[in-house]
Amino acid sequence: MREADARLVVGNWKMNLTQAEARHLAAAVATALRAQSANAEVALCPAFPLLGVVREALRGTNVLLGAQDLFWEEHGAFTGKVSGAMLRDAGCEYCIVGHSECRGRFGRSSYDPQTLGFFSDTDETVRRKFAAALQAGLRPILCVGETAEERAQGMADEVVEAQVNGVLLGLREDASRCAVAYEPVWAIGTGDVCDPDEAERMAALIRDVLERRRLQSARVLYGGSVTPDNAPALFAKPGIQGALVGGASLKVEQFLNIVKAA
Ligand code: PGA
């Protein structure tokens, strides 16, 4: 099977778990997958301080390591930032870029609008991070998606297309190994999964943009409240080549059942 034919299932652990919990979860996932001989590609994206223990737990298995964000400079006086080269050195293959939570766009959030600026990614910083990830030899997983308000105003297609184009236009690096995750903001962490037909339609729209940029081999994923119950219907859509899984990736059984559905 060609790599592009295998579905990609990525666990986004967000800001969760201690080292002991992370080691345990990663080892449980990798061991079970070895027994399952799943033909989907699987990656886990823990928080930065957990990369070392998860790398150890995944050593010698088929499960790949990923990070949740990066900064675009290679090194220097950038307190609190982590570069693509550091992530490569830490064993990462993948890196999530432009997650809506990093853009200050939350589906159902307790944050008051005055603090949303702390989550500061814009289309421009996402573009820089995406290019830096490629330069470092990482495979970026670009997250795009509209808010509930944008959807209600009939702007979903326009917003998503602009987010993908904003990153790809003028890009000099070869992006053929990237993935793009359609993650409607209103579906993330809310339990309101996108209807599979609509997710497929949005995936096709992203696919069109990728093909115009000659990126046929890039995979289009869906993310937002993916569970073992809704995964089979999502994966029944040929245009959905994988999933970015948040909450359900923290529970061994649930994550494994999603991988099985893939
Ligand atoms: P969720 O998160 O599965 O918890 O909705 C998905 C994501 O944010 O990538």
PDB file of C-alpha atoms and ligand atoms in Angstrom:
ATOM      1  CA  MET A   1       0.000   0.000   0.000  1.00  0.00           C
ATOM      2  CA  ARG A   2       1.304   3.459  -0.892  1.00  0.00           C
ATOM      3  CA  GLU A   3       1.735   5.773   2.072  1.00  0.00           C
ATOM      4  CA  ALA A   4      -0.843   8.180   0.659  1.00  0.00           C
ATOM      5  CA  ASP A   5      -3.417   5.348   0.574  1.00  0.00           C
ATOM      6  CA  ALA A   6      -3.063   4.591   4.283  1.00  0.00           C
ATOM      7  CA  ARG A   7      -5.225   6.741   6.525  1.00  0.00           C
ATOM      8  CA  LEU A   8      -3.486   8.892   9.111  1.00  0.00           C
ATOM      9  CA  VAL A   9      -4.855   9.056  12.667  1.00  0.00           C
ATOM     10  CA  VAL A  10      -3.248  11.658  14.916  1.00  0.00           C
ATOM     11  CA  GLY A  11      -3.800  11.996  18.654  1.00  0.00           C
ATOM     12  CA  ASN A  12      -3.614  15.611  19.829  1.00  0.00           C
ATOM     13  CA  TRP A  13      -3.136  15.321  23.580  1.00  0.00           C
ATOM     14  CA  LYS A  14      -3.222  19.112  24.075  1.00  0.00           C
ATOM     15  CA  MET A  15      -2.199  20.329  27.569  1.00  0.00           C
ATOM     16  CA  ASN A  16      -2.783  17.066  29.386  1.00  0.00           C
ATOM     17  CA  LEU A  17      -0.985  14.227  31.212  1.00  0.00           C
ATOM     18  CA  THR A  18       1.996  13.782  33.505  1.00  0.00           C
ATOM     19  CA  GLN A  19       5.128  11.976  32.328  1.00  0.00           C
ATOM     20  CA  ALA A  20       3.994   8.731  33.965  1.00  0.00           C
ATOM     21  CA  GLU A  21       0.539   8.961  32.377  1.00  0.00           C
ATOM     22  CA  ALA A  22       1.999   9.812  28.975  1.00  0.00           C
ATOM     23  CA  ARG A  23       4.434   6.885  29.070  1.00  0.00           C
ATOM     24  CA  HIS A  24       1.631   4.534  30.016  1.00  0.00           C
ATOM     25  CA  LEU A  25      -0.809   5.775  27.348  1.00  0.00           C
ATOM     26  CA  ALA A  26       1.790   5.773  24.541  1.00  0.00           C
ATOM     27  CA  ALA A  27       2.983   2.262  25.434  1.00  0.00           C
ATOM     28  CA  ALA A  28      -0.588   0.950  25.642  1.00  0.00           C
ATOM     29  CA  VAL A  29      -1.468   2.386  22.224  1.00  0.00           C
ATOM     30  CA  ALA A  30       1.716   1.106  20.558  1.00  0.00           C
ATOM     31  CA  THR A  31       1.429  -2.390  22.052  1.00  0.00           C
ATOM     32  CA  ALA A  32      -2.221  -2.769  21.068  1.00  0.00           C
ATOM     33  CA  LEU A  33      -1.553  -1.513  17.538  1.00  0.00           C
ATOM     34  CA  ARG A  34       1.228  -4.010  17.054  1.00  0.00           C
ATOM     35  CA  ALA A  35      -1.234  -6.803  17.889  1.00  0.00           C
ATOM     36  CA  GLN A  36      -3.942  -5.229  15.691  1.00  0.00           C
ATOM     37  CA  SER A  37      -1.582  -4.887  12.701  1.00  0.00           C
ATOM     38  CA  ALA A  38      -3.536  -1.767  11.746  1.00  0.00           C
ATOM     39  CA  ASN A  39      -2.798  -0.434   8.293  1.00  0.00           C
ATOM     40  CA  ALA A  40      -3.446   3.168   9.247  1.00  0.00           C
ATOM     41  CA  GLU A  41      -0.516   5.418  10.085  1.00  0.00           C
ATOM     42  CA  VAL A  42      -0.725   6.626  13.690  1.00  0.00           C
ATOM     43  CA  ALA A  43       0.986   9.569  15.382  1.00  0.00           C
ATOM     44  CA  LEU A  44       0.791  10.964  18.914  1.00  0.00           C
ATOM     45  CA  CYS A  45       1.299  14.660  19.684  1.00  0.00           C
ATOM     46  CA  PRO A  46       2.033  15.215  23.388  1.00  0.00           C
ATOM     47  CA  ALA A  47       2.923  18.520  25.052  1.00  0.00           C
ATOM     48  CA  PHE A  48       6.611  19.542  24.772  1.00  0.00           C
ATOM     49  CA  PRO A  49       7.773  18.270  28.225  1.00  0.00           C
ATOM     50  CA  LEU A  50       6.376  14.815  27.409  1.00  0.00           C
ATOM     51  CA  LEU A  51       8.138  14.337  24.056  1.00  0.00           C
ATOM     52  CA  GLY A  52      11.105  12.514  25.627  1.00  0.00           C
ATOM     53  CA  VAL A  53       9.129   9.898  27.540  1.00  0.00           C
ATOM     54  CA  VAL A  54       6.727   9.321  24.667  1.00  0.00           C
ATOM     55  CA  ARG A  55       9.636   8.936  22.252  1.00  0.00           C
ATOM     56  CA  GLU A  56      11.070   6.241  24.521  1.00  0.00           C
ATOM     57  CA  ALA A  57       7.706   4.495  24.828  1.00  0.00           C
ATOM     58  CA  LEU A  58       7.289   4.451  21.015  1.00  0.00           C
ATOM     59  CA  ARG A  59      10.833   3.338  20.194  1.00  0.00           C
ATOM     60  CA  GLY A  60      10.817   0.299  17.890  1.00  0.00           C
ATOM     61  CA  THR A  61       7.080   0.621  17.171  1.00  0.00           C
ATOM     62  CA  ASN A  62       5.240   1.974  14.107  1.00  0.00           C
ATOM     63  CA  VAL A  63       3.645   4.832  16.008  1.00  0.00           C
ATOM     64  CA  LEU A  64       5.155   8.208  15.145  1.00  0.00           C
ATOM     65  CA  LEU A  65       5.801  11.197  17.362  1.00  0.00           C
ATOM     66  CA  GLY A  66       4.498  14.705  16.707  1.00  0.00           C
ATOM     67  CA  ALA A  67       4.408  18.107  18.388  1.00  0.00           C
ATOM     68  CA  GLN A  68       1.559  20.565  18.776  1.00  0.00           C
ATOM     69  CA  ASP A  69       3.258  23.794  17.679  1.00  0.00           C
ATOM     70  CA  LEU A  70       6.627  25.336  16.799  1.00  0.00           C
ATOM     71  CA  PHE A  71       8.291  28.710  16.294  1.00  0.00           C
ATOM     72  CA  TRP A  72       9.702  29.651  12.890  1.00  0.00           C
ATOM     73  CA  GLU A  73      13.190  30.796  13.885  1.00  0.00           C
ATOM     74  CA  GLU A  74      15.899  28.136  14.108  1.00  0.00           C
ATOM     75  CA  HIS A  75      17.483  29.278  17.375  1.00  0.00           C
ATOM     76  CA  GLY A  76      18.253  32.434  19.326  1.00  0.00           C
ATOM     77  CA  ALA A  77      16.872  34.749  21.980  1.00  0.00           C
ATOM     78  CA  PHE A  78      13.233  33.635  21.818  1.00  0.00           C
ATOM     79  CA  THR A  79      12.290  32.753  25.384  1.00  0.00           C
ATOM     80  CA  GLY A  80       9.591  30.140  25.629  1.00  0.00           C
ATOM     81  CA  LYS A  81       9.781  29.132  21.972  1.00  0.00           C
ATOM     82  CA  VAL A  82      10.673  25.782  20.393  1.00  0.00           C
ATOM     83  CA  SER A  83      12.109  25.402  16.874  1.00  0.00           C
ATOM     84  CA  GLY A  84      11.471  22.820  14.190  1.00  0.00           C
ATOM     85  CA  ALA A  85      15.081  21.632  14.436  1.00  0.00           C
ATOM     86  CA  MET A  86      14.607  21.023  18.184  1.00  0.00           C
ATOM     87  CA  LEU A  87      11.481  19.008  17.487  1.00  0.00           C
ATOM     88  CA  ARG A  88      13.253  16.934  14.843  1.00  0.00           C
ATOM     89  CA  ASP A  89      16.074  16.350  17.310  1.00  0.00           C
ATOM     90  CA  ALA A  90      13.486  15.282  19.904  1.00  0.00           C
ATOM     91  CA  GLY A  91      12.266  12.598  17.478  1.00  0.00           C
ATOM     92  CA  CYS A  92       9.220  14.297  15.962  1.00  0.00           C
ATOM     93  CA  GLU A  93       8.013  13.377  12.494  1.00  0.00           C
ATOM     94  CA  TYR A  94       4.858  15.529  12.555  1.00  0.00           C
ATOM     95  CA  CYS A  95       3.939  18.950  13.884  1.00  0.00           C
ATOM     96  CA  ILE A  96       0.461  20.442  14.176  1.00  0.00           C
ATOM     97  CA  VAL A  97       0.385  24.000  12.828  1.00  0.00           C
ATOM     98  CA  GLY A  98      -2.341  26.628  13.155  1.00  0.00           C
ATOM     99  CA  HIS A  99      -4.666  24.781  15.509  1.00  0.00           C
ATOM    100  CA  SER A 100      -7.709  26.952  16.196  1.00  0.00           C
ATOM    101  CA  GLU A 101      -6.853  26.985  19.915  1.00  0.00           C
ATOM    102  CA  CYS A 102      -3.479  28.565  19.003  1.00  0.00           C
ATOM    103  CA  ARG A 103      -5.349  31.090  16.831  1.00  0.00           C
ATOM    104  CA  GLY A 104      -7.579  32.108  19.766  1.00  0.00           C
ATOM    105  CA  ARG A 105     -10.623  30.595  18.074  1.00  0.00           C
ATOM    106  CA  PHE A 106     -12.581  28.403  20.471  1.00  0.00           C
ATOM    107  CA  GLY A 107     -15.808  26.535  19.858  1.00  0.00           C
ATOM    108  CA  ARG A 108     -17.172  26.780  23.363  1.00  0.00           C
ATOM    109  CA  SER A 109     -14.797  28.667  25.565  1.00  0.00           C
ATOM    110  CA  SER A 110     -14.768  30.157  29.006  1.00  0.00           C
ATOM    111  CA  TYR A 111     -12.257  32.803  27.926  1.00  0.00           C
ATOM    112  CA  ASP A 112     -13.355  36.376  27.952  1.00  0.00           C
ATOM    113  CA  PRO A 113     -12.583  38.176  24.683  1.00  0.00           C
ATOM    114  CA  GLN A 114      -9.913  40.342  26.350  1.00  0.00           C
ATOM    115  CA  THR A 115      -7.657  37.324  26.967  1.00  0.00           C
ATOM    116  CA  LEU A 116      -8.100  35.705  23.545  1.00  0.00           C
ATOM    117  CA  GLY A 117      -5.126  37.699  22.251  1.00  0.00           C
ATOM    118  CA  PHE A 118      -2.803  35.435  24.239  1.00  0.00           C
ATOM    119  CA  PHE A 119      -3.585  32.732  21.689  1.00  0.00           C
ATOM    120  CA  SER A 120      -1.926  34.705  19.008  1.00  0.00           C
ATOM    121  CA  ASP A 121      -1.522  32.768  15.749  1.00  0.00           C
ATOM    122  CA  THR A 122      -2.619  34.575  12.589  1.00  0.00           C
ATOM    123  CA  ASP A 123      -2.585  33.431   8.951  1.00  0.00           C
ATOM    124  CA  GLU A 124       0.864  35.060   8.694  1.00  0.00           C
ATOM    125  CA  THR A 125       2.405  33.289  11.723  1.00  0.00           C
ATOM    126  CA  VAL A 126       0.820  30.011  10.607  1.00  0.00           C
ATOM    127  CA  ARG A 127       2.398  30.470   7.164  1.00  0.00           C
ATOM    128  CA  ARG A 128       5.819  31.007   8.742  1.00  0.00           C
ATOM    129  CA  LYS A 129       5.449  28.033  11.073  1.00  0.00           C
ATOM    130  CA  PHE A 130       4.313  25.788   8.220  1.00  0.00           C
ATOM    131  CA  ALA A 131       7.343  26.738   6.076  1.00  0.00           C
ATOM    132  CA  ALA A 132       9.706  26.345   9.058  1.00  0.00           C
ATOM    133  CA  ALA A 133       8.323  22.879   9.811  1.00  0.00           C
ATOM    134  CA  LEU A 134       9.006  21.779   6.217  1.00  0.00           C
ATOM    135  CA  GLN A 135      12.487  23.274   6.311  1.00  0.00           C
ATOM    136  CA  ALA A 136      13.247  21.340   9.491  1.00  0.00           C
ATOM    137  CA  GLY A 137      12.143  18.076   7.861  1.00  0.00           C
ATOM    138  CA  LEU A 138       8.898  17.842   9.825  1.00  0.00           C
ATOM    139  CA  ARG A 139       5.572  16.982   8.242  1.00  0.00           C
ATOM    140  CA  PRO A 140       3.179  19.799   9.131  1.00  0.00           C
ATOM    141  CA  ILE A 141      -0.477  19.099   9.852  1.00  0.00           C
ATOM    142  CA  LEU A 142      -2.169  22.369   8.947  1.00  0.00           C
ATOM    143  CA  CYS A 143      -5.445  22.989  10.796  1.00  0.00           C
ATOM    144  CA  VAL A 144      -8.152  25.072   9.159  1.00  0.00           C
ATOM    145  CA  GLY A 145     -11.825  25.600   9.946  1.00  0.00           C
ATOM    146  CA  GLU A 146     -14.602  28.120  10.362  1.00  0.00           C
ATOM    147  CA  THR A 147     -16.317  29.281  13.549  1.00  0.00           C
ATOM    148  CA  ALA A 148     -20.050  28.792  14.134  1.00  0.00           C
ATOM    149  CA  GLU A 149     -20.647  32.483  13.332  1.00  0.00           C
ATOM    150  CA  GLU A 150     -18.745  32.243  10.053  1.00  0.00           C
ATOM    151  CA  ARG A 151     -20.771  29.172   9.095  1.00  0.00           C
ATOM    152  CA  ALA A 152     -24.049  30.881  10.005  1.00  0.00           C
ATOM    153  CA  GLN A 153     -23.065  33.771   7.745  1.00  0.00           C
ATOM    154  CA  GLY A 154     -22.446  31.367   4.836  1.00  0.00           C
ATOM    155  CA  MET A 155     -18.710  32.058   4.928  1.00  0.00           C
ATOM    156  CA  ALA A 156     -17.358  28.585   5.766  1.00  0.00           C
ATOM    157  CA  ASP A 157     -15.992  27.817   2.286  1.00  0.00           C
ATOM    158  CA  GLU A 158     -14.411  31.227   1.889  1.00  0.00           C
ATOM    159  CA  VAL A 159     -12.732  31.123   5.335  1.00  0.00           C
ATOM    160  CA  VAL A 160     -11.306  27.635   4.874  1.00  0.00           C
ATOM    161  CA  GLU A 161     -10.082  28.324   1.349  1.00  0.00           C
ATOM    162  CA  ALA A 162      -8.409  31.535   2.512  1.00  0.00           C
ATOM    163  CA  GLN A 163      -6.704  29.728   5.404  1.00  0.00           C
ATOM    164  CA  VAL A 164      -5.248  27.051   3.109  1.00  0.00           C
ATOM    165  CA  ASN A 165      -4.263  29.522   0.391  1.00  0.00           C
ATOM    166  CA  GLY A 166      -2.757  31.869   2.984  1.00  0.00           C
ATOM    167  CA  VAL A 167      -0.237  29.164   3.848  1.00  0.00           C
ATOM    168  CA  LEU A 168       0.422  27.696   0.406  1.00  0.00           C
ATOM    169  CA  LEU A 169       0.588  30.760  -1.844  1.00  0.00           C
ATOM    170  CA  GLY A 170       4.172  31.728  -2.487  1.00  0.00           C
ATOM    171  CA  LEU A 171       5.505  28.774  -0.484  1.00  0.00           C
ATOM    172  CA  ARG A 172       8.943  27.757  -1.767  1.00  0.00           C
ATOM    173  CA  GLU A 173       9.327  24.555   0.252  1.00  0.00           C
ATOM    174  CA  ASP A 174       8.012  21.221  -1.054  1.00  0.00           C
ATOM    175  CA  ALA A 175       4.787  20.644   0.883  1.00  0.00           C
ATOM    176  CA  SER A 176       3.849  17.289  -0.662  1.00  0.00           C
ATOM    177  CA  ARG A 177       4.315  15.512   2.683  1.00  0.00           C
ATOM    178  CA  CYS A 178       1.966  17.800   4.595  1.00  0.00           C
ATOM    179  CA  ALA A 179      -1.560  17.057   5.760  1.00  0.00           C
ATOM    180  CA  VAL A 180      -4.442  19.491   6.078  1.00  0.00           C
ATOM    181  CA  ALA A 181      -7.016  18.918   8.814  1.00  0.00           C
ATOM    182  CA  TYR A 182     -10.499  20.344   8.340  1.00  0.00           C
ATOM    183  CA  GLU A 183     -11.423  21.211  11.905  1.00  0.00           C
ATOM    184  CA  PRO A 184     -14.605  23.257  12.190  1.00  0.00           C
ATOM    185  CA  VAL A 185     -14.065  25.319  15.338  1.00  0.00           C
ATOM    186  CA  TRP A 186     -17.614  24.679  16.556  1.00  0.00           C
ATOM    187  CA  ALA A 187     -16.962  20.913  16.505  1.00  0.00           C
ATOM    188  CA  ILE A 188     -13.772  20.920  18.581  1.00  0.00           C
ATOM    189  CA  GLY A 189     -14.275  19.574  22.078  1.00  0.00           C
ATOM    190  CA  THR A 190     -18.020  20.218  21.872  1.00  0.00           C
ATOM    191  CA  GLY A 191     -19.445  16.817  20.947  1.00  0.00           C
ATOM    192  CA  ASP A 192     -21.061  18.434  17.860  1.00  0.00           C
ATOM    193  CA  VAL A 193     -19.323  16.386  15.181  1.00  0.00           C
ATOM    194  CA  CYS A 194     -19.670  17.673  11.610  1.00  0.00           C
ATOM    195  CA  ASP A 195     -22.120  15.754   9.441  1.00  0.00           C
ATOM    196  CA  PRO A 196     -20.011  13.321   7.351  1.00  0.00           C
ATOM    197  CA  ASP A 197     -21.478  14.573   4.037  1.00  0.00           C
ATOM    198  CA  GLU A 198     -20.571  18.148   4.935  1.00  0.00           C
ATOM    199  CA  ALA A 199     -17.115  17.108   6.190  1.00  0.00           C
ATOM    200  CA  GLU A 200     -16.608  15.350   2.857  1.00  0.00           C
ATOM    201  CA  ARG A 201     -17.721  18.448   0.944  1.00  0.00           C
ATOM    202  CA  MET A 202     -15.278  20.639   2.897  1.00  0.00           C
ATOM    203  CA  ALA A 203     -12.516  18.054   2.412  1.00  0.00           C
ATOM    204  CA  ALA A 204     -13.151  18.181  -1.364  1.00  0.00           C
ATOM    205  CA  LEU A 205     -12.848  21.957  -1.287  1.00  0.00           C
ATOM    206  CA  ILE A 206      -9.467  21.634   0.471  1.00  0.00           C
ATOM    207  CA  ARG A 207      -8.446  18.900  -1.993  1.00  0.00           C
ATOM    208  CA  ASP A 208      -9.188  21.298  -4.891  1.00  0.00           C
ATOM    209  CA  VAL A 209      -6.883  23.927  -3.409  1.00  0.00           C
ATOM    210  CA  LEU A 210      -4.160  21.301  -2.829  1.00  0.00           C
ATOM    211  CA  GLU A 211      -4.445  20.010  -6.393  1.00  0.00           C
ATOM    212  CA  ARG A 212      -4.188  23.504  -7.803  1.00  0.00           C
ATOM    213  CA  ARG A 213      -0.873  23.714  -5.901  1.00  0.00           C
ATOM    214  CA  ARG A 214       0.134  20.267  -7.256  1.00  0.00           C
ATOM    215  CA  LEU A 215      -0.061  18.694  -3.807  1.00  0.00           C
ATOM    216  CA  GLN A 216      -1.972  15.553  -4.791  1.00  0.00           C
ATOM    217  CA  SER A 217      -0.130  13.413  -2.253  1.00  0.00           C
ATOM    218  CA  ALA A 218      -1.097  15.546   0.770  1.00  0.00           C
ATOM    219  CA  ARG A 219      -3.741  13.956   2.981  1.00  0.00           C
ATOM    220  CA  VAL A 220      -6.930  15.714   4.072  1.00  0.00           C
ATOM    221  CA  LEU A 221      -8.031  14.832   7.616  1.00  0.00           C
ATOM    222  CA  TYR A 222     -11.118  15.641   9.645  1.00  0.00           C
ATOM    223  CA  GLY A 223     -10.973  16.777  13.277  1.00  0.00           C
ATOM    224  CA  GLY A 224     -13.580  17.841  15.829  1.00  0.00           C
ATOM    225  CA  SER A 225     -15.332  15.521  18.319  1.00  0.00           C
ATOM    226  CA  VAL A 226     -14.249  12.317  16.551  1.00  0.00           C
ATOM    227  CA  THR A 227     -15.305   9.270  18.607  1.00  0.00           C
ATOM    228  CA  PRO A 228     -15.414   5.511  17.977  1.00  0.00           C
ATOM    229  CA  ASP A 229     -19.168   5.942  17.289  1.00  0.00           C
ATOM    230  CA  ASN A 230     -18.896   8.546  14.541  1.00  0.00           C
ATOM    231  CA  ALA A 231     -15.521   7.515  13.064  1.00  0.00           C
ATOM    232  CA  PRO A 232     -16.871   4.745  10.757  1.00  0.00           C
ATOM    233  CA  ALA A 233     -19.276   7.152   8.995  1.00  0.00           C
ATOM    234  CA  LEU A 234     -16.513   9.749   8.586  1.00  0.00           C
ATOM    235  CA  PHE A 235     -14.026   7.180   7.276  1.00  0.00           C
ATOM    236  CA  ALA A 236     -16.658   5.834   4.860  1.00  0.00           C
ATOM    237  CA  LYS A 237     -16.033   9.045   2.894  1.00  0.00           C
ATOM    238  CA  PRO A 238     -13.186   8.542   0.435  1.00  0.00           C
ATOM    239  CA  GLY A 239     -12.239  12.228   0.661  1.00  0.00           C
ATOM    240  CA  ILE A 240     -11.455  11.942   4.387  1.00  0.00           C
ATOM    241  CA  GLN A 241      -8.015  10.352   4.636  1.00  0.00           C
ATOM    242  CA  GLY A 242      -7.611  10.426   8.361  1.00  0.00           C
ATOM    243  CA  ALA A 243      -8.512  12.130  11.621  1.00  0.00           C
ATOM    244  CA  LEU A 244      -7.067  14.523  14.155  1.00  0.00           C
ATOM    245  CA  VAL A 245      -8.414  13.332  17.490  1.00  0.00           C
ATOM    246  CA  GLY A 246      -8.370  15.372  20.703  1.00  0.00           C
ATOM    247  CA  GLY A 247     -10.374  14.192  23.716  1.00  0.00           C
ATOM    248  CA  ALA A 248     -10.798  10.599  22.532  1.00  0.00           C
ATOM    249  CA  SER A 249      -7.028  10.217  22.032  1.00  0.00           C
ATOM    250  CA  LEU A 250      -6.541  10.365  25.817  1.00  0.00           C
ATOM    251  CA  LYS A 251      -8.505   7.133  26.294  1.00  0.00           C
ATOM    252  CA  VAL A 252      -6.738   4.000  25.055  1.00  0.00           C
ATOM    253  CA  GLU A 253      -9.857   2.049  24.076  1.00  0.00           C
ATOM    254  CA  GLN A 254     -11.498   4.964  22.290  1.00  0.00           C
ATOM    255  CA  PHE A 255      -8.393   5.901  20.349  1.00  0.00           C
ATOM    256  CA  LEU A 256      -7.736   2.293  19.321  1.00  0.00           C
ATOM    257  CA  ASN A 257     -11.306   1.900  18.121  1.00  0.00           C
ATOM    258  CA  ILE A 258     -10.960   5.033  15.994  1.00  0.00           C
ATOM    259  CA  VAL A 259      -7.747   3.626  14.494  1.00  0.00           C
ATOM    260  CA  LYS A 260      -9.574   0.354  13.854  1.00  0.00           C
ATOM    261  CA  ALA A 261     -12.329   2.236  12.008  1.00  0.00           C
ATOM    262  CA  ALA A 262      -9.659   3.835   9.832  1.00  0.00           C
TER     263      ALA A 262
HETATM  264  P1  PGA B   1     -11.572  17.021  19.922  1.00  0.00           P
HETATM  265  O1  PGA B   1     -10.320  17.907  19.451  1.00  0.00           O
HETATM  266  O2  PGA B   1     -11.424  15.673  19.279  1.00  0.00           O
HETATM  267  O3  PGA B   1     -11.461  16.958  21.418  1.00  0.00           O
HETATM  268  O4  PGA B   1     -12.803  17.726  19.459  1.00  0.00           O
HETATM  269  C1  PGA B   1      -9.825  17.822  18.145  1.00  0.00           C
HETATM  270  C2  PGA B   1      -8.686  18.790  17.964  1.00  0.00           C
HETATM  271  O5  PGA B   1      -8.715  19.855  18.589  1.00  0.00           O
HETATM  272  O6  PGA B   1      -7.745  18.531  17.218  1.00  0.00           O
END
